[in-house]
Coordinates of C-alpha atoms in Angstrom, one line a residue:
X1 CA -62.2 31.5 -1.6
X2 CA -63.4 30.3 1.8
X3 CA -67.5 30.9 -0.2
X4 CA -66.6 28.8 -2.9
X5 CA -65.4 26.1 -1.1
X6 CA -68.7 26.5 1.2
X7 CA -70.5 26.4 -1.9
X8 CA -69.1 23.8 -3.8
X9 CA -69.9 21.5 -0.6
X10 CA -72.9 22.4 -0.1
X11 CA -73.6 21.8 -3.9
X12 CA -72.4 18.1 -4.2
X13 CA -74.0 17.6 -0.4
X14 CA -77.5 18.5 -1.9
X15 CA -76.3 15.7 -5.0
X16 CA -75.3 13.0 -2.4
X17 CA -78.5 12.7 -0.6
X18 CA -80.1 11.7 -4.4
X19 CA -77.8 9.3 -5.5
X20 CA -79.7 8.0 -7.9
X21 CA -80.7 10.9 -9.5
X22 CA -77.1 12.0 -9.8
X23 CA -75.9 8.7 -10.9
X24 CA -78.4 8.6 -13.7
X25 CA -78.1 12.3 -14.8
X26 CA -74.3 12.3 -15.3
X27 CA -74.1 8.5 -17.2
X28 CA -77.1 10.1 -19.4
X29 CA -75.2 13.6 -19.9
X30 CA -71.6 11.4 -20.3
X31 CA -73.3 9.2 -23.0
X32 CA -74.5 12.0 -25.3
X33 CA -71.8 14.4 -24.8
X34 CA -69.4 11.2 -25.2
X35 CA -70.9 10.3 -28.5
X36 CA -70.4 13.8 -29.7
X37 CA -67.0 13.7 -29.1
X38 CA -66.6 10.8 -30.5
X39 CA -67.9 11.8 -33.8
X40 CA -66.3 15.1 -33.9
X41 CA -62.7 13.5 -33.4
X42 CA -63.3 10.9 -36.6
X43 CA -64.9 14.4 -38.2
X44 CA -61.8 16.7 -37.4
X45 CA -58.8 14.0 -38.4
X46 CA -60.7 13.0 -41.4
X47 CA -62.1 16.5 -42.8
X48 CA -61.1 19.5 -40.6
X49 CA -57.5 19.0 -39.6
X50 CA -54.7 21.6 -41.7
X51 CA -51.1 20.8 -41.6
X52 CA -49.4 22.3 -38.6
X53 CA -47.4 25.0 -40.7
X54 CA -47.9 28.6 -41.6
X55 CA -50.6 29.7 -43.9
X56 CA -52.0 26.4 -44.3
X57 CA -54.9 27.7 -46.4
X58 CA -52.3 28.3 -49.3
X59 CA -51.7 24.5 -49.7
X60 CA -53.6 22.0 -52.6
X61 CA -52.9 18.8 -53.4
X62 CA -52.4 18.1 -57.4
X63 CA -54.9 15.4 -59.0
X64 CA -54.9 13.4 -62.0
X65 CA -58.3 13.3 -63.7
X66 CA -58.9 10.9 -66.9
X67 CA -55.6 9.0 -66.4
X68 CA -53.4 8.3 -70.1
X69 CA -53.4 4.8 -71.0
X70 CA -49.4 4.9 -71.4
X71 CA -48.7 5.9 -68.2
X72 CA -48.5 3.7 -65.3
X73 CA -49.8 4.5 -62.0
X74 CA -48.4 3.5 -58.7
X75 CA -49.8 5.8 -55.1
X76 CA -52.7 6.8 -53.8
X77 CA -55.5 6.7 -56.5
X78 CA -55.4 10.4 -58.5
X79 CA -52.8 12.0 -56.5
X80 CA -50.0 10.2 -58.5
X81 CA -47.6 12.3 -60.8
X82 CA -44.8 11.9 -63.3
X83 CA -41.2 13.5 -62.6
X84 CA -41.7 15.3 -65.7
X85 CA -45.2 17.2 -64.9
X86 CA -43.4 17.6 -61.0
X87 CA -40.5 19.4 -62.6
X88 CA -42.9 21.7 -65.3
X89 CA -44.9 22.1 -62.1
X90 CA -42.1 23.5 -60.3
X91 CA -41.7 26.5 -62.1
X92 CA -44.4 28.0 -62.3
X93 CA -43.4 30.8 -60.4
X94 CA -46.7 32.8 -61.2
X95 CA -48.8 30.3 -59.2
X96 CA -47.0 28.9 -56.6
X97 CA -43.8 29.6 -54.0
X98 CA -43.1 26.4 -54.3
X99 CA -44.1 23.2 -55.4
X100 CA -43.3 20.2 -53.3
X101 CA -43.0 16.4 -54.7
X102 CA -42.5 13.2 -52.2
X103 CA -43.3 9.5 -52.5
X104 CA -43.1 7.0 -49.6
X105 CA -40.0 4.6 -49.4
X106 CA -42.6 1.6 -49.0
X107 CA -46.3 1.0 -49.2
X108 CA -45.4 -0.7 -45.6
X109 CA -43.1 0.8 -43.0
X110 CA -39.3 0.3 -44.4
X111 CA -36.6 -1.6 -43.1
X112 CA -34.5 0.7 -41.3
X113 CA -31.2 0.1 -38.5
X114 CA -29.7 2.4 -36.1
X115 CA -26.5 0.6 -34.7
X116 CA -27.1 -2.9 -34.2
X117 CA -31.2 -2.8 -33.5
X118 CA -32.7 -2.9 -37.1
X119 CA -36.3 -1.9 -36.7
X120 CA -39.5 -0.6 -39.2
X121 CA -40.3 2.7 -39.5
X122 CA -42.4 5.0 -41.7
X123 CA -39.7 6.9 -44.0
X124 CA -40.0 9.3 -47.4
X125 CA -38.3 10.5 -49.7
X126 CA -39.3 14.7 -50.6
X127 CA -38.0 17.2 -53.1
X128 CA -35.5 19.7 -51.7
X129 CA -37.7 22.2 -51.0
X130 CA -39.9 20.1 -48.5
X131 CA -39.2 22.0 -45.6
X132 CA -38.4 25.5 -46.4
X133 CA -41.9 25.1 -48.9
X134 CA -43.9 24.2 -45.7
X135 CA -42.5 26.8 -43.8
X136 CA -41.1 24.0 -41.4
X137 CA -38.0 25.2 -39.4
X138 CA -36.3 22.3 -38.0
X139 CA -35.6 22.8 -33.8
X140 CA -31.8 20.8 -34.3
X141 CA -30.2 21.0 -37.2
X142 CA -31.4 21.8 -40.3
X143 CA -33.6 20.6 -43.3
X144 CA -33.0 20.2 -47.2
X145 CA -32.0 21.9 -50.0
X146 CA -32.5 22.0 -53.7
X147 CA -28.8 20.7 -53.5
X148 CA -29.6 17.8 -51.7
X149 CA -32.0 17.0 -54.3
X150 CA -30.3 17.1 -57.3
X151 CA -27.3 15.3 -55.6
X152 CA -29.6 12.6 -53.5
X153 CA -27.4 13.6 -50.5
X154 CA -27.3 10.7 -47.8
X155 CA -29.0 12.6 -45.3
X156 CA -31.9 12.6 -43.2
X157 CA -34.2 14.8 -41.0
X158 CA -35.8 12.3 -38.5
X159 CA -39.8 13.3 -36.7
X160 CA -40.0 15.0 -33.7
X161 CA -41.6 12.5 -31.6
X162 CA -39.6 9.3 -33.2
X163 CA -36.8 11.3 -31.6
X164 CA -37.9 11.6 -28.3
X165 CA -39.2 7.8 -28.1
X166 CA -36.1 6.1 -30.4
X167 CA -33.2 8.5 -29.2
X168 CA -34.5 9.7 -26.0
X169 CA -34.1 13.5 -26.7
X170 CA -30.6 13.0 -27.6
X171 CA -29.2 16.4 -28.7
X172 CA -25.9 15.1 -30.0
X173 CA -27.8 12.5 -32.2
X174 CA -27.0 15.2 -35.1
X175 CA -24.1 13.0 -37.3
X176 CA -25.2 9.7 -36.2
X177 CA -25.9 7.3 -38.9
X178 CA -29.1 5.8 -39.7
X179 CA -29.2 2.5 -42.4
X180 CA -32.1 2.3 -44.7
X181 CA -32.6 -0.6 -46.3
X182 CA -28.6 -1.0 -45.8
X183 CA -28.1 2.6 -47.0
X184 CA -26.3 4.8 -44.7
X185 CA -27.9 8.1 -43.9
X186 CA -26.7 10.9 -41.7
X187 CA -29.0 12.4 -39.4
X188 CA -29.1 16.7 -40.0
X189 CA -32.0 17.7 -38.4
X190 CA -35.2 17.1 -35.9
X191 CA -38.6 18.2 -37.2
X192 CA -40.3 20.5 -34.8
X193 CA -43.2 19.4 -32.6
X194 CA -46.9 18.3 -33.9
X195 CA -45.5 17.8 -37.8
X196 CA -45.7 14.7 -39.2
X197 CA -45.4 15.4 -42.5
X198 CA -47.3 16.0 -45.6
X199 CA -48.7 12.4 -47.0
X200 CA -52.3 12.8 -47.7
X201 CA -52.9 9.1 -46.0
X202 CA -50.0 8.3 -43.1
X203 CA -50.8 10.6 -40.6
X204 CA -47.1 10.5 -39.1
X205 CA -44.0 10.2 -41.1
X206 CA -41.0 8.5 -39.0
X207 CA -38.2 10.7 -41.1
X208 CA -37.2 12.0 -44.7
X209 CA -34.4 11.6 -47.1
X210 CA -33.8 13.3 -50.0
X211 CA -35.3 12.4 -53.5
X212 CA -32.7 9.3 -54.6
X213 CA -31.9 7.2 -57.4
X214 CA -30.6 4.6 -55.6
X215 CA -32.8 1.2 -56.9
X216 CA -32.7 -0.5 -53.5
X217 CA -34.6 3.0 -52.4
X218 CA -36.9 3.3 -55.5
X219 CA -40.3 5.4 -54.5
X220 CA -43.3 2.8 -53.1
X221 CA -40.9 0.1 -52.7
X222 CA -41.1 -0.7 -56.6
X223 CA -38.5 -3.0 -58.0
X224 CA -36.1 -1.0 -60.3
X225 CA -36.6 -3.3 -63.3
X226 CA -40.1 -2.3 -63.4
X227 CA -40.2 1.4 -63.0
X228 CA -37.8 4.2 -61.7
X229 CA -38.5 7.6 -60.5
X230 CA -35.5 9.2 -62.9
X231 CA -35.5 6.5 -65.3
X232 CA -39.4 6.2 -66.2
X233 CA -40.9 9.9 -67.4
X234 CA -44.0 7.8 -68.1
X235 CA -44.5 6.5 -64.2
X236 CA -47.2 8.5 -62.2
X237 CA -45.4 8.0 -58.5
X238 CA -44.7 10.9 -57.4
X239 CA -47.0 13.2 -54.9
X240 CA -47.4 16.7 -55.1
X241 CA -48.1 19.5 -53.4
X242 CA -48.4 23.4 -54.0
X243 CA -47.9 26.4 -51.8
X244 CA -50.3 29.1 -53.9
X245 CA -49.1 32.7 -54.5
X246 CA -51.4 35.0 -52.3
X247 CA -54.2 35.9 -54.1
X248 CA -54.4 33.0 -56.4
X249 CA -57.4 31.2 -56.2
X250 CA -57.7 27.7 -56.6
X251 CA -59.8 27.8 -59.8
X252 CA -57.6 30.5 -61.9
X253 CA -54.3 28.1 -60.5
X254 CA -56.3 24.9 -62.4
X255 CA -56.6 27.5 -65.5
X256 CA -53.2 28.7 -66.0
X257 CA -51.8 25.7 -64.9
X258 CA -53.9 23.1 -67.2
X259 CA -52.2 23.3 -70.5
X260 CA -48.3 23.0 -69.0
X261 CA -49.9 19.9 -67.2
X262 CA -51.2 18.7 -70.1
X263 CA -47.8 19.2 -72.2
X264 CA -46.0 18.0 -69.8
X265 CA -47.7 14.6 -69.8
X266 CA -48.1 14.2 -73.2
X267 CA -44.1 14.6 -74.2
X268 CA -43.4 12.0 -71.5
X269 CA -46.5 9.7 -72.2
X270 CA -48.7 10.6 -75.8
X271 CA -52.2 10.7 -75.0
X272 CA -54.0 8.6 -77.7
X273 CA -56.4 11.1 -80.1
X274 CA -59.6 8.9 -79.1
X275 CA -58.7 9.5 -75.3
X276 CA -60.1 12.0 -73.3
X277 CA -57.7 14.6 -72.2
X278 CA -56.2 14.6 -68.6
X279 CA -57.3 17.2 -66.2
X280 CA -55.7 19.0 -63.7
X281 CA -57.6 19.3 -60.5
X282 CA -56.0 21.1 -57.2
X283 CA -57.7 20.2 -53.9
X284 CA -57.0 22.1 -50.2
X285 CA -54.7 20.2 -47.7
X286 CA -57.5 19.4 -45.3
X287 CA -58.2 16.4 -43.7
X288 CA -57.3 12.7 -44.8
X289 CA -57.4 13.5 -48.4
X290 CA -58.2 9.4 -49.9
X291 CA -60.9 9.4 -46.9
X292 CA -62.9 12.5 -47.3
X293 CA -64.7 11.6 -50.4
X294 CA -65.6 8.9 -48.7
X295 CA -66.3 9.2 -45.4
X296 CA -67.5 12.9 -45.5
X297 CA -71.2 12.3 -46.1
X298 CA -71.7 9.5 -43.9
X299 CA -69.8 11.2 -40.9
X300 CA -71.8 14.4 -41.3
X301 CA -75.1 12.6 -41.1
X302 CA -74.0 10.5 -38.2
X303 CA -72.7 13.9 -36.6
X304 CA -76.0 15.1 -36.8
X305 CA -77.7 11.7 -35.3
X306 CA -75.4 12.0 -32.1
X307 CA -76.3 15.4 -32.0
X308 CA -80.2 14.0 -31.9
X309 CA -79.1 11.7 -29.3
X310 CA -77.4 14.9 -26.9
X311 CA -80.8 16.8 -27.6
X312 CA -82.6 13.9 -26.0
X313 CA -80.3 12.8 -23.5
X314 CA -80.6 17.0 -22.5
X315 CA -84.6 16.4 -22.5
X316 CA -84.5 13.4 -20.4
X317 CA -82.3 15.3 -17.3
X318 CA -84.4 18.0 -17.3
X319 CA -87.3 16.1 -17.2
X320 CA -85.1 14.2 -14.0
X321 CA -84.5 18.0 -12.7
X322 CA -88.0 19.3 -13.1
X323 CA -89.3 15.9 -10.8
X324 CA -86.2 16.3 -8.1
X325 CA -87.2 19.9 -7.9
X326 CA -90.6 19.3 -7.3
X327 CA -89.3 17.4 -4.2
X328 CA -87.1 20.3 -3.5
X329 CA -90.5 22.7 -3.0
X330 CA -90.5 22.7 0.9
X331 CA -86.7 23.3 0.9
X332 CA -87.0 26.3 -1.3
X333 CA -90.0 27.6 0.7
X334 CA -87.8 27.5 3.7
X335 CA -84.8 29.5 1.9
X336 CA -86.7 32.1 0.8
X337 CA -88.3 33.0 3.8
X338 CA -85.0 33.0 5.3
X339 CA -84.2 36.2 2.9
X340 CA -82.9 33.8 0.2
X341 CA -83.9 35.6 -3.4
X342 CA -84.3 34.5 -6.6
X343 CA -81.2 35.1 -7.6
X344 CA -79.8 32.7 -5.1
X345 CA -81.8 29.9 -6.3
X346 CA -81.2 30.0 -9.3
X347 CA -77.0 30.2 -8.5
X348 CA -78.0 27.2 -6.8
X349 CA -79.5 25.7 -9.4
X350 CA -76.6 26.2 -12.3
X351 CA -73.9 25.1 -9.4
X352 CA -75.2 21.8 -9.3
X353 CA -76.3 21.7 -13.2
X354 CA -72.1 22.4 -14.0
X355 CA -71.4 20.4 -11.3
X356 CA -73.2 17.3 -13.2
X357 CA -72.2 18.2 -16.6
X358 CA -68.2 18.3 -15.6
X359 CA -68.9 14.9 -13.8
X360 CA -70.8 13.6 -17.2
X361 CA -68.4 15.5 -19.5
X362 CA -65.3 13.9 -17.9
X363 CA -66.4 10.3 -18.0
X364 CA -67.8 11.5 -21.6
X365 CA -64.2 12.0 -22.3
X366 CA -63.3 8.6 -21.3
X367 CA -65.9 7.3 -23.1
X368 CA -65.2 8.8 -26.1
X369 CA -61.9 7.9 -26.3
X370 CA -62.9 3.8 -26.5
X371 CA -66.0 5.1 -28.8
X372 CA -63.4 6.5 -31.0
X373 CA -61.1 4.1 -31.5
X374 CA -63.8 1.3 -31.9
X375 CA -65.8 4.0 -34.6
X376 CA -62.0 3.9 -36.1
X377 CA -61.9 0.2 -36.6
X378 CA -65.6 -0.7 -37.2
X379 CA -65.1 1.6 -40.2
X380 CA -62.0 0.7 -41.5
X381 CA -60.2 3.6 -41.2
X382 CA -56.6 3.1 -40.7
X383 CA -54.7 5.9 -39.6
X384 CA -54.2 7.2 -35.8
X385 CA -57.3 9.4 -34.2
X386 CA -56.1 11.2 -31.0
X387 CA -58.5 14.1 -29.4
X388 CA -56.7 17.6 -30.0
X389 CA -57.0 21.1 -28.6
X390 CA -60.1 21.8 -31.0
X391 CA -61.5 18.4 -29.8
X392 CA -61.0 19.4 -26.6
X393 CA -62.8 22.7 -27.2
X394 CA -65.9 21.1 -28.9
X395 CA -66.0 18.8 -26.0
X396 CA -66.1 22.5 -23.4
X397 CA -68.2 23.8 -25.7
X398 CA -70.8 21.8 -25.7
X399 CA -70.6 21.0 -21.8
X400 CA -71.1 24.9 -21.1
X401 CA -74.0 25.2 -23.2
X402 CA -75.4 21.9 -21.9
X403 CA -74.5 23.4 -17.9
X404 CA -76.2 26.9 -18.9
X405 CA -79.2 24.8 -20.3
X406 CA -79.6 22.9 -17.0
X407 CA -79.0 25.7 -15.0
X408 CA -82.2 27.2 -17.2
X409 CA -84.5 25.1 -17.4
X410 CA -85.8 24.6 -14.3
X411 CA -85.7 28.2 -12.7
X412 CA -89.2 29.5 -13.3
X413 CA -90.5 26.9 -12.7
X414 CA -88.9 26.2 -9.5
X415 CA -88.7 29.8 -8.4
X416 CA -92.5 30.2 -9.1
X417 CA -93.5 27.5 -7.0
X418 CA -91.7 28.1 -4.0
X419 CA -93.4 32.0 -4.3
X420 CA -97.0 30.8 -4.5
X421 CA -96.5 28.9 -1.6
X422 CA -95.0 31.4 0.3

């Protein structure tokens, strides 16, 4: 222990007398690592990220290709259904465990009071089978049933980390009473850490009711004398997704599934003759699902700009090494004919290289976060982008390889110097 700590001295010594050198090195190495970061974090919210259940391979989304003219669409683009195709969705046992269906209480966050402090939150309403379909065990309480559907049961299971902010980890909040939109809700369970929910746009849901009927909680906010959920088989509002039976692939689940879809739409909603027919399509759970058409091409190509940018950020320090080095000949002369080998050097040599790259890749990291969140808003994505464990292991990743590369570079040439003038 004593030999590290020797070492590490020595090492960040030898960087103190070129201050310049090291200043310059780690903002250069902070810059293109922090970029890379950056990147990667837009890159792994918008196109990477699963839900945080088991098997999240299993899950697809459910799309609406070649919409009917006498339906009417309120959601997120393709992704909106009709009660009727949800419930001939549902039992489909062949395809899918289960087959979830939820639709926001608002486009906006909803009204909602706890006590006397009315506040806005972001709150859905889900199918029965919500949690137990996810494979989502609640750590208080419990979730919903197919019972609590069909009866629109006044409950609610509230987000982990709304309780710990709103109710301070209150573990005898289960029973109290939550008002949405007026409507009294009891409180019956806590979701467990990290899920937010399922909505393919929100990235964190504040809590979840039951599927209702209730007008004054009508899905998207909608007024009730323009559409209902139960009242309007012809109303694509609904959300959907599917948990697929293992070993059912995406493209046989769009087969067998296509003509119930199609049946199911046209006995609620008759497609016209001249019309093309709606399609089925099924898509992973990955991502931000209304971004990734979008934003997928552009943030690959700027992925692989940044990664330009590291590559010659990486050239410039050696090139910074290779001229320090040359400096260093005398001092490297003197070690090795004090017994020093070239194994030693070269320890010497990666010890300050890592010792750089953790200084650049922890400002990097700081960097990145304001790179992030200004990427976020010069784009116009709005949804919340925080750095995650597989963030995190890019970011060490690409700092080790970077340190090893450092470390690298300038051995044989250093170490073949300091022979030929010995």
């Amino acid at each position: 222990m004593v030999g590290v700590i020797q070492a590490l001295r020595y090492t960040l010594c030898q960087l103190a007398k070129a201050p310049v050198f090291t200043a310059v090195s780690i903002f250069t190495i902070a810059l293109g690592i922090g970029a890379n970061t950056a990147i990667f974090s837009v890159m792994n919210t918008v196109l990477l990220n699963s839900l945080p259940v088991p098997n999240p391979q299993q899950l697809v989304y459910f799309h609406l290709k070649n919409q009917p003219l006498s339906t009417s669409q309120t959601g997120y683009g393709d992704m909106s259904m009709s009660l009727p195709v949800f419930e001939a969705m549902r039992t489909r046992g062949e395809v899918f465990t289960d087959v979830i269906g939820f639709a926001p209480l608002a486009f906006e966050k909803v009204a909602v009071r706890i006590g006397f402090e009315p506040e806005e939150t972001w709150g859905e309403m889900v199918s029965g089978n919500f949690f137990s379909g996810l494979q989502v065990q609640p750590i208080l309480g419990r979730g919903f049933t197919l019972n609590d559907e069909s009866t629109h049961a006044p409950i609610a299971v509230v987000n982990y980390a709304w309780w710990k902010g709103r109710f301070a980890d209150d573990k005898d909040m289960l029973g109290r009473t939550i008002f949405v939109k007026g409507v009294p809700f009891t409180i019956v369970g806590v979701a467990p850490p990290g899920f937010n929910g399922a909505d393919p746009v929100h990235t964190v849901i504040d809590f979840w009711i039951p599927l209702q009927e209730r007008p004054e909680l009508n899905a998207w906010g909608t007024p009730a004398t323009d559409h209902t959920l139960y009242g309007s088989p012809n109303w694509l509002a609904l959300q959907m997704l599917g948990r697929l039976r293992q070993g059912v692939s995406l493209e046989q689940a769009q087969a067998q599934l296509t003509p119930a879809f199609q049946g199911a739409l046209a006995n609620a909603s008759p497609v016209d003759a001249h019309e093309q027919k709606p399609l089925l399509v099924l898509s992973r759970v990955r991502g931000v699902e209304n971004l990734r058409d979008d934003y997928e091409h552009p943030l690959r190509f700027l992925m692989s700009m940044v990664a330009l940018v590291l590559l010659i950020a990486c050239a410039n320090v050696v090139m910074l090494l290779l001229a320090r080095n040359a400096s260093r000949l005398p001092e490297f002369c003197l070690r090795q004919a004090l017994g020093a080998n070239r194994g030693a050097l070269f320890l010497q040599m990666l010890r300050e290289s890592v010792a750089l790259v953790a200084a650049g890749a922890a400002l990097g990291w700081l960097f990145a976060g304001a790179a992030t969140q200004a990427l976020v808003a010069w784009s116009g994505i709005d949804i919340n982008i925080q750095p995650d464990r597989r963030v995190l292991l890019f970011t060490a990743a690409v700092s080790a390889v970077v340190a090893i590369a450092f470390g690298l570079a300038p051995l044989g040439l250093i170490t073949r110097r300091s022979s030929v003038q010995i």
